[in-house]
Amino acid sequence: MKKLPIGIQTFAKIRQDNFYYIDKTRLVKKLVDSGEYYFLSRPRRFGKSLFLDTLKSAFEGKKELFKGLYLENHWDWEAEYPVIKISFGAGIFRNSIELDQTFEAMFLRWEEKFNLKLAGINYKENFKELIEKLHHRYNKKVVILVDEYDKPILDNITDQNKATEMRESLKNFYSVIKDSDACIKFVFLTGVSKFSKVSLFSGLNNLEDITFNRDYSIICGYTQNDLEREFADRLQQADLNEIKNWYNGYNWLGESVYNPFDILLFLSNHCEFRNYWFETGSPAFLIKLFKENNYFIPDLEKVEVTESLLGSFDVDFIDLETLLFQTGYLTIKKQKRIGPRLKYELKYPNIEVQYSLNDYILDYLISDPAGKSKHQDALYYSLEAGDPERLHSAIKSLFASIPYNNFSKSRIHEYEGYYASVIYSYFAALGIELIAEDVTNKGRIDLTLKLDDKIYIIEFKVSEDSGDDKNLPLQQIKSRGYKEKYVYKNKSIYLIGMTLSKKERNISFFEWEKA
């Protein structure tokens, strides 16, 4: 049985030390045959660094590493090119001094590796001189590979001044690529975010962005076929449908893929379902944006953005939904054209992200991490048992547990969507299937929950006073015939109307019927 390449980003090590490897070399050939300057954005831990190192090995002519792979018989192995590989992935860049130190260390390594001396005027001139000297020495054009091109900016994204300073330093550095075109064979830049060309790659107009190119949608990640073919020896007792629900679903307008990090840790841990990818990063900055925008959390179920908004952001304008997509917490559900504009519907990619992100959001909404698990259990068991009265008690209990100082120190509870956001995030963090703003032919259901044999149709109302319009939510469900959408499902259907009082900071009225 082969070894699992958890955290390994070196192509040679994977190929020489009996690790599993999913062959992506057909796409290496396609890239080189089709163009010269490329950019790719993908979330963290998606295999970008490994793909870059695969490119490096190919251009350096290391044929022995490609034995049995597509590229072995589809590459000119006689032609070897000097490769400049730049990575900003190590450590955290806290200020421009640390970025300067990284540049300095890079150039010292290149001087040693290629046995040459650079004038040392500044980093921009050193980079240009390095490209020209390598081109002249080897009589071959130079390959430039940049990994985590945006990390110095993202490390400082909560400080606009620092982030801007990092952006301008990198913009100055990357401008050398345009001016050195005559000496360059191939360029490939990768990162998590997708900054606009104007803000970071000014003048580099021939940089082709393949982030949403269907031909390269599986350039990073594992397809369903990859999973079943390459890891068959480790999946003999596994539930493939459950694995798909938990970890598949990332989509860039082609075939959906798995995050490799999830799958490798899942297999390493004897096929135990856990939130492996989510645990490797903290969405703290996203939570900051949720707070600043009083974001209505159920809207995560129906995000719709334009192509221009989805495609880029900058330190001067950071859109929450764009950042959620670029960092992997949302993915593409559907592309559609409205007049001349392309628009995208986004969704959670899978159960892991849905439950983990909402579990994290709950800590910001309720400030009761200790009691959160207890309330989640109570909600889950009441839904599973088909017991709305028990559900009523569970929801009242969770609102009652929110510390008073969470209200007194913040005005968040005065924002209309707060109560629905809390309930939505609790349900979403259970990992069950749910639809916010569920469309019917007579209106929109506030929230639909789908279990194996039960469906819950829930309508909310937030009132200033506990005595306002008590029975309106359930009346609306019945008068608009919301249940008709699901009667053919042969499942038990529960209709639930609840009124949430701002004054009482809890449910003031709850009624239900079994359809």
Tab-separated table of C-alpha atoms in Angstrom, residues 8-332:
chain	number	residue	atom	x	y	z
A	8	ILE	CA	4.093	17.014	0.966
A	9	GLN	CA	4.526	19.613	-1.786
A	10	THR	CA	7.679	18.276	-3.446
A	11	PHE	CA	6.983	16.363	-6.660
A	12	ALA	CA	10.285	14.446	-6.560
A	13	LYS	CA	9.682	13.189	-3.016
A	14	ILE	CA	6.204	11.936	-3.900
A	15	ARG	CA	7.428	10.141	-7.010
A	16	GLN	CA	10.560	8.621	-5.431
A	17	ASP	CA	9.200	7.589	-2.021
A	18	ASN	CA	6.116	5.522	-2.974
A	19	PHE	CA	3.401	8.083	-2.250
A	20	TYR	CA	0.029	8.238	-3.976
A	21	TYR	CA	0.022	10.718	-6.870
A	22	ILE	CA	-2.920	11.871	-8.977
A	23	ASP	CA	-1.581	12.490	-12.491
A	24	LYS	CA	-2.137	16.137	-13.434
A	25	THR	CA	0.582	16.204	-16.103
A	26	ARG	CA	-1.845	16.237	-19.038
A	27	LEU	CA	-2.752	19.760	-17.879
A	28	VAL	CA	0.945	20.712	-17.724
A	29	LYS	CA	1.211	19.870	-21.411
A	30	LYS	CA	-2.000	21.738	-22.250
A	31	LEU	CA	-0.839	24.896	-20.462
A	32	VAL	CA	2.526	25.006	-22.203
A	33	ASP	CA	1.017	24.303	-25.617
A	34	SER	CA	-1.681	26.962	-25.190
A	35	GLY	CA	0.108	29.997	-23.761
A	36	GLU	CA	2.915	31.459	-21.665
A	37	TYR	CA	1.526	33.604	-18.815
A	38	TYR	CA	-0.984	32.137	-16.352
A	39	PHE	CA	-2.695	32.939	-13.072
A	40	LEU	CA	-4.682	30.535	-10.870
A	41	SER	CA	-6.617	31.192	-7.676
A	42	ARG	CA	-7.624	28.320	-5.384
A	43	PRO	CA	-8.307	28.042	-1.614
A	44	ARG	CA	-5.582	26.999	0.816
A	45	ARG	CA	-4.350	23.398	0.943
A	46	PHE	CA	-5.690	22.546	-2.500
A	47	GLY	CA	-2.477	21.271	-4.106
A	48	LYS	CA	-1.309	24.504	-5.763
A	49	SER	CA	2.248	24.171	-4.460
A	50	LEU	CA	2.546	20.577	-5.661
A	51	PHE	CA	1.333	21.515	-9.129
A	52	LEU	CA	3.886	24.330	-9.277
A	53	ASP	CA	6.654	21.933	-8.271
A	54	THR	CA	5.477	19.522	-10.980
A	55	LEU	CA	5.892	22.314	-13.522
A	56	LYS	CA	9.384	22.986	-12.166
A	57	SER	CA	10.442	19.352	-12.517
A	58	ALA	CA	9.143	19.206	-16.090
A	59	PHE	CA	10.933	22.357	-17.227
A	60	GLU	CA	14.151	21.187	-15.552
A	61	GLY	CA	13.976	18.025	-17.664
A	62	LYS	CA	13.690	15.477	-14.859
A	63	LYS	CA	12.186	12.757	-17.035
A	64	GLU	CA	12.802	9.983	-14.508
A	65	LEU	CA	10.184	11.509	-12.180
A	66	PHE	CA	7.462	11.245	-14.836
A	67	LYS	CA	7.757	7.525	-15.567
A	68	GLY	CA	4.276	6.119	-16.134
A	69	LEU	CA	2.650	9.551	-16.218
A	70	TYR	CA	1.083	11.263	-19.248
A	71	LEU	CA	3.954	13.700	-19.670
A	72	GLU	CA	6.578	10.961	-20.001
A	73	ASN	CA	5.817	10.518	-23.696
A	74	HIS	CA	4.432	14.010	-24.401
A	75	TRP	CA	7.313	16.352	-23.524
A	76	ASP	CA	10.588	17.463	-25.080
A	77	TRP	CA	13.006	16.186	-22.457
A	78	GLU	CA	16.031	17.437	-24.370
A	79	ALA	CA	15.062	21.044	-23.664
A	80	GLU	CA	15.906	22.130	-20.106
A	81	TYR	CA	15.114	25.621	-18.855
A	82	PRO	CA	16.384	27.703	-15.931
A	83	VAL	CA	13.572	27.979	-13.377
A	84	ILE	CA	13.048	30.770	-10.849
A	85	LYS	CA	10.625	29.497	-8.224
A	86	ILE	CA	9.360	32.074	-5.734
A	87	SER	CA	7.305	31.158	-2.666
A	88	PHE	CA	5.861	33.430	-0.009
A	89	GLY	CA	4.247	30.498	1.820
A	90	ALA	CA	6.595	30.205	4.800
A	91	GLY	CA	5.839	32.068	8.008
A	92	ILE	CA	3.834	35.266	8.502
A	93	PHE	CA	4.739	38.653	7.030
A	94	ARG	CA	4.033	41.156	9.804
A	95	ASN	CA	5.567	44.206	8.121
A	96	SER	CA	7.464	45.388	5.055
A	97	ILE	CA	10.808	44.808	6.779
A	98	GLU	CA	10.114	41.074	6.920
A	99	LEU	CA	9.116	41.100	3.246
A	100	ASP	CA	12.406	42.841	2.397
A	101	GLN	CA	14.296	40.217	4.402
A	102	THR	CA	12.551	37.470	2.430
A	103	PHE	CA	13.544	39.104	-0.864
A	104	GLU	CA	17.129	39.373	0.345
A	105	ALA	CA	17.242	35.694	1.333
A	106	MET	CA	15.751	34.688	-2.036
A	107	PHE	CA	18.422	36.482	-4.006
A	108	LEU	CA	21.219	35.049	-1.862
A	109	ARG	CA	19.913	31.534	-2.559
A	110	TRP	CA	19.664	32.196	-6.297
A	111	GLU	CA	23.180	33.609	-6.407
A	112	GLU	CA	24.427	30.425	-4.766
A	113	LYS	CA	22.283	28.060	-6.820
A	114	PHE	CA	23.199	29.577	-10.198
A	115	ASN	CA	26.745	30.646	-9.203
A	116	LEU	CA	26.345	34.283	-10.183
A	117	LYS	CA	26.633	37.720	-8.592
A	118	LEU	CA	23.905	40.359	-8.688
A	119	ALA	CA	24.547	44.090	-8.429
A	120	GLY	CA	22.296	44.456	-5.385
A	121	ILE	CA	20.841	47.859	-6.305
A	122	ASN	CA	17.307	46.922	-5.177
A	123	TYR	CA	15.029	43.897	-5.367
A	124	LYS	CA	13.312	44.993	-8.561
A	125	GLU	CA	16.617	45.496	-10.390
A	126	ASN	CA	18.049	42.284	-8.929
A	127	PHE	CA	15.066	40.316	-10.245
A	128	LYS	CA	15.450	41.820	-13.713
A	129	GLU	CA	19.206	41.182	-13.698
A	130	LEU	CA	18.682	37.579	-12.552
A	131	ILE	CA	16.290	36.866	-15.433
A	132	GLU	CA	18.616	38.404	-18.021
A	133	LYS	CA	21.756	36.644	-16.731
A	134	LEU	CA	20.059	33.233	-16.653
A	135	HIS	CA	18.753	33.758	-20.183
A	136	HIS	CA	22.205	34.645	-21.492
A	137	ARG	CA	24.102	31.975	-19.541
A	138	TYR	CA	21.906	29.033	-20.562
A	139	ASN	CA	20.818	30.429	-23.924
A	140	LYS	CA	17.301	29.442	-22.909
A	141	LYS	CA	14.341	31.515	-21.891
A	142	VAL	CA	13.506	31.570	-18.185
A	143	VAL	CA	10.549	29.944	-16.389
A	144	ILE	CA	9.072	31.903	-13.449
A	145	LEU	CA	6.816	30.156	-10.915
A	146	VAL	CA	5.268	32.124	-8.035
A	147	ASP	CA	3.539	30.346	-5.148
A	148	GLU	CA	1.342	32.197	-2.618
A	149	TYR	CA	1.849	35.422	-4.568
A	150	ASP	CA	-0.646	37.232	-2.307
A	151	LYS	CA	0.275	35.940	1.142
A	152	PRO	CA	2.153	39.060	2.358
A	153	ILE	CA	-1.015	41.051	1.631
A	154	LEU	CA	-3.421	38.546	3.188
A	155	ASP	CA	-1.276	38.308	6.324
A	156	ASN	CA	-2.054	42.003	6.876
A	157	ILE	CA	-5.568	42.213	5.472
A	158	THR	CA	-7.020	43.539	8.756
A	159	ASP	CA	-4.653	46.529	8.606
A	160	GLN	CA	-5.379	48.462	5.417
A	161	ASN	CA	-2.233	50.577	5.585
A	162	LYS	CA	0.069	47.575	5.977
A	163	ALA	CA	-1.806	45.591	3.354
A	164	THR	CA	-1.511	48.494	0.903
A	165	GLU	CA	2.224	48.780	1.621
A	166	MET	CA	2.668	45.058	0.911
A	167	ARG	CA	0.612	45.328	-2.263
A	168	GLU	CA	2.729	48.181	-3.607
A	169	SER	CA	6.005	46.339	-2.842
A	170	LEU	CA	4.772	43.223	-4.641
A	171	LYS	CA	3.376	45.252	-7.536
A	172	ASN	CA	6.802	46.808	-8.012
A	173	PHE	CA	8.466	43.381	-7.886
A	174	TYR	CA	6.028	41.693	-10.291
A	175	SER	CA	6.329	44.569	-12.804
A	176	VAL	CA	9.706	43.099	-13.786
A	177	ILE	CA	7.922	40.176	-15.471
A	178	LYS	CA	6.337	42.470	-18.076
A	179	ASP	CA	9.614	44.263	-18.806
A	180	SER	CA	11.496	40.952	-19.205
A	181	ASP	CA	9.168	39.374	-21.753
A	182	ALA	CA	11.940	38.764	-24.306
A	183	CYS	CA	13.763	36.534	-21.798
A	184	ILE	CA	10.765	34.581	-20.498
A	185	LYS	CA	9.495	31.144	-21.596
A	186	PHE	CA	6.648	30.581	-19.133
A	187	VAL	CA	5.058	32.224	-16.072
A	188	PHE	CA	2.623	30.702	-13.565
A	189	LEU	CA	1.348	32.511	-10.451
A	190	THR	CA	-0.902	30.986	-7.807
A	191	GLY	CA	-2.554	32.208	-4.644
A	192	VAL	CA	-5.746	32.176	-2.614
A	193	SER	CA	-7.119	35.589	-3.534
A	194	LYS	CA	-7.647	37.153	-6.913
A	195	PHE	CA	-6.537	40.760	-6.898
A	196	SER	CA	-7.370	42.842	-9.934
A	197	LYS	CA	-4.727	43.202	-12.629
A	198	VAL	CA	-4.854	46.956	-12.209
A	199	SER	CA	-4.017	46.825	-8.505
A	200	LEU	CA	-1.249	44.210	-8.561
A	201	PHE	CA	-0.248	43.294	-12.116
A	202	SER	CA	-0.374	46.664	-13.812
A	203	GLY	CA	0.808	46.325	-17.390
A	204	LEU	CA	0.898	42.522	-17.387
A	205	ASN	CA	-2.025	42.344	-19.809
A	206	ASN	CA	-1.055	38.963	-21.242
A	207	LEU	CA	-1.532	37.178	-17.897
A	208	GLU	CA	-4.291	34.633	-18.592
A	209	ASP	CA	-6.521	33.931	-15.593
A	210	ILE	CA	-7.560	30.252	-15.672
A	211	THR	CA	-9.410	30.322	-12.325
A	212	PHE	CA	-12.804	29.898	-14.055
A	213	ASN	CA	-11.601	28.152	-17.197
A	214	ARG	CA	-13.521	24.875	-17.536
A	215	ASP	CA	-10.524	23.229	-19.205
A	216	TYR	CA	-8.577	23.622	-15.947
A	217	SER	CA	-11.367	23.183	-13.383
A	218	ILE	CA	-9.726	20.030	-11.971
A	219	ILE	CA	-6.136	21.307	-12.109
A	220	CYS	CA	-6.133	21.142	-8.287
A	221	GLY	CA	-8.177	18.730	-6.195
A	222	TYR	CA	-9.344	15.122	-6.604
A	223	THR	CA	-12.282	14.147	-8.819
A	224	GLN	CA	-14.700	11.388	-7.817
A	225	ASN	CA	-12.978	9.085	-10.299
A	226	ASP	CA	-9.549	9.974	-8.854
A	227	LEU	CA	-10.772	9.050	-5.391
A	228	GLU	CA	-12.320	5.713	-6.355
A	229	ARG	CA	-9.489	4.655	-8.693
A	230	GLU	CA	-6.354	5.726	-6.821
A	231	PHE	CA	-7.456	5.029	-3.250
A	232	ALA	CA	-9.540	1.896	-3.848
A	233	ASP	CA	-7.328	-0.143	-1.504
A	234	ARG	CA	-8.194	2.179	1.401
A	235	LEU	CA	-11.909	2.609	0.670
A	236	GLN	CA	-13.179	-0.956	0.722
A	237	GLN	CA	-15.384	-0.445	3.788
A	238	ALA	CA	-16.175	3.234	3.233
A	239	ASP	CA	-19.512	4.835	2.292
A	240	LEU	CA	-18.676	6.688	-0.935
A	241	ASN	CA	-21.901	8.715	-0.909
A	242	GLU	CA	-21.217	9.936	2.603
A	243	ILE	CA	-17.633	10.859	1.683
A	244	LYS	CA	-18.992	12.831	-1.271
A	245	ASN	CA	-21.513	14.680	0.907
A	246	TRP	CA	-18.851	15.540	3.460
A	247	TYR	CA	-15.900	16.540	1.290
A	248	ASN	CA	-16.757	16.911	-2.418
A	249	GLY	CA	-18.497	19.897	-3.993
A	250	TYR	CA	-15.826	22.505	-4.778
A	251	ASN	CA	-16.572	23.768	-8.268
A	252	TRP	CA	-14.982	26.142	-10.782
A	253	LEU	CA	-17.449	25.663	-13.680
A	254	GLY	CA	-16.363	22.111	-14.432
A	255	GLU	CA	-16.384	18.811	-12.554
A	256	SER	CA	-16.674	19.120	-8.781
A	257	VAL	CA	-13.605	18.138	-6.774
A	258	TYR	CA	-12.468	17.162	-3.295
A	259	ASN	CA	-9.953	19.109	-1.265
A	260	PRO	CA	-6.920	16.729	-1.231
A	261	PHE	CA	-6.028	17.616	2.369
A	262	ASP	CA	-9.439	16.440	3.574
A	263	ILE	CA	-9.241	13.129	1.749
A	264	LEU	CA	-5.693	12.336	2.825
A	265	LEU	CA	-6.428	12.990	6.509
A	266	PHE	CA	-9.761	11.165	6.267
A	267	LEU	CA	-7.970	8.073	4.955
A	268	SER	CA	-5.155	8.448	7.475
A	269	ASN	CA	-7.692	8.509	10.318
A	270	HIS	CA	-9.392	5.242	9.331
A	271	CYS	CA	-12.181	6.962	7.379
A	272	GLU	CA	-13.444	8.984	10.329
A	273	PHE	CA	-15.537	11.995	9.315
A	274	ARG	CA	-14.158	15.215	10.769
A	275	ASN	CA	-13.607	18.805	9.661
A	276	TYR	CA	-9.963	18.313	8.692
A	277	TRP	CA	-9.600	21.228	6.258
A	278	PHE	CA	-11.557	23.743	8.309
A	279	GLU	CA	-9.406	23.117	11.388
A	280	THR	CA	-6.249	24.225	9.550
A	281	GLY	CA	-7.336	27.853	9.260
A	282	SER	CA	-9.243	30.477	11.197
A	283	PRO	CA	-11.923	32.572	9.471
A	284	ALA	CA	-11.516	35.317	12.094
A	285	PHE	CA	-11.325	38.066	9.479
A	286	LEU	CA	-14.547	36.808	7.900
A	287	ILE	CA	-16.262	37.012	11.287
A	288	LYS	CA	-15.063	40.607	11.550
A	289	LEU	CA	-16.782	41.341	8.234
A	290	PHE	CA	-19.959	39.554	9.366
A	291	LYS	CA	-20.038	41.868	12.396
A	292	GLU	CA	-19.355	45.047	10.465
A	293	ASN	CA	-22.086	44.297	7.930
A	294	ASN	CA	-24.691	42.835	10.337
A	295	TYR	CA	-24.819	40.041	7.789
A	296	PHE	CA	-28.026	37.988	7.695
A	297	ILE	CA	-26.512	34.506	8.025
A	298	PRO	CA	-29.342	32.625	6.203
A	299	ASP	CA	-28.372	34.628	3.102
A	300	LEU	CA	-25.360	32.311	2.794
A	301	GLU	CA	-27.868	29.878	1.267
A	302	LYS	CA	-28.656	32.157	-1.668
A	303	VAL	CA	-25.614	34.250	-2.493
A	304	GLU	CA	-25.644	35.641	-6.025
A	305	VAL	CA	-22.776	37.758	-7.340
A	306	THR	CA	-21.600	39.255	-10.614
A	307	GLU	CA	-18.560	38.009	-12.483
A	308	SER	CA	-16.604	41.178	-11.728
A	309	LEU	CA	-17.341	40.988	-7.998
A	310	LEU	CA	-16.564	37.285	-7.759
A	311	GLY	CA	-13.400	37.645	-9.772
A	312	SER	CA	-11.390	40.100	-7.719
A	313	PHE	CA	-11.083	42.282	-4.663
A	314	ASP	CA	-8.573	44.738	-3.278
A	315	VAL	CA	-7.440	46.015	0.093
A	316	ASP	CA	-9.473	49.175	-0.561
A	317	PHE	CA	-12.665	47.203	-1.166
A	318	ILE	CA	-13.148	43.785	0.405
A	319	ASP	CA	-16.502	42.186	-0.313
A	320	LEU	CA	-17.509	39.509	2.209
A	321	GLU	CA	-19.120	37.177	-0.315
A	322	THR	CA	-16.146	37.411	-2.684
A	323	LEU	CA	-13.809	36.549	0.168
A	324	LEU	CA	-16.026	33.628	1.248
A	325	PHE	CA	-15.729	32.225	-2.269
A	326	GLN	CA	-12.023	32.783	-2.770
A	327	THR	CA	-11.160	31.256	0.607
A	328	GLY	CA	-13.252	28.128	-0.071
A	329	TYR	CA	-16.222	28.626	2.276
A	330	LEU	CA	-18.577	29.046	-0.690
A	331	THR	CA	-18.346	27.582	-4.180
A	332	ILE	CA	-20.113	27.914	-7.524
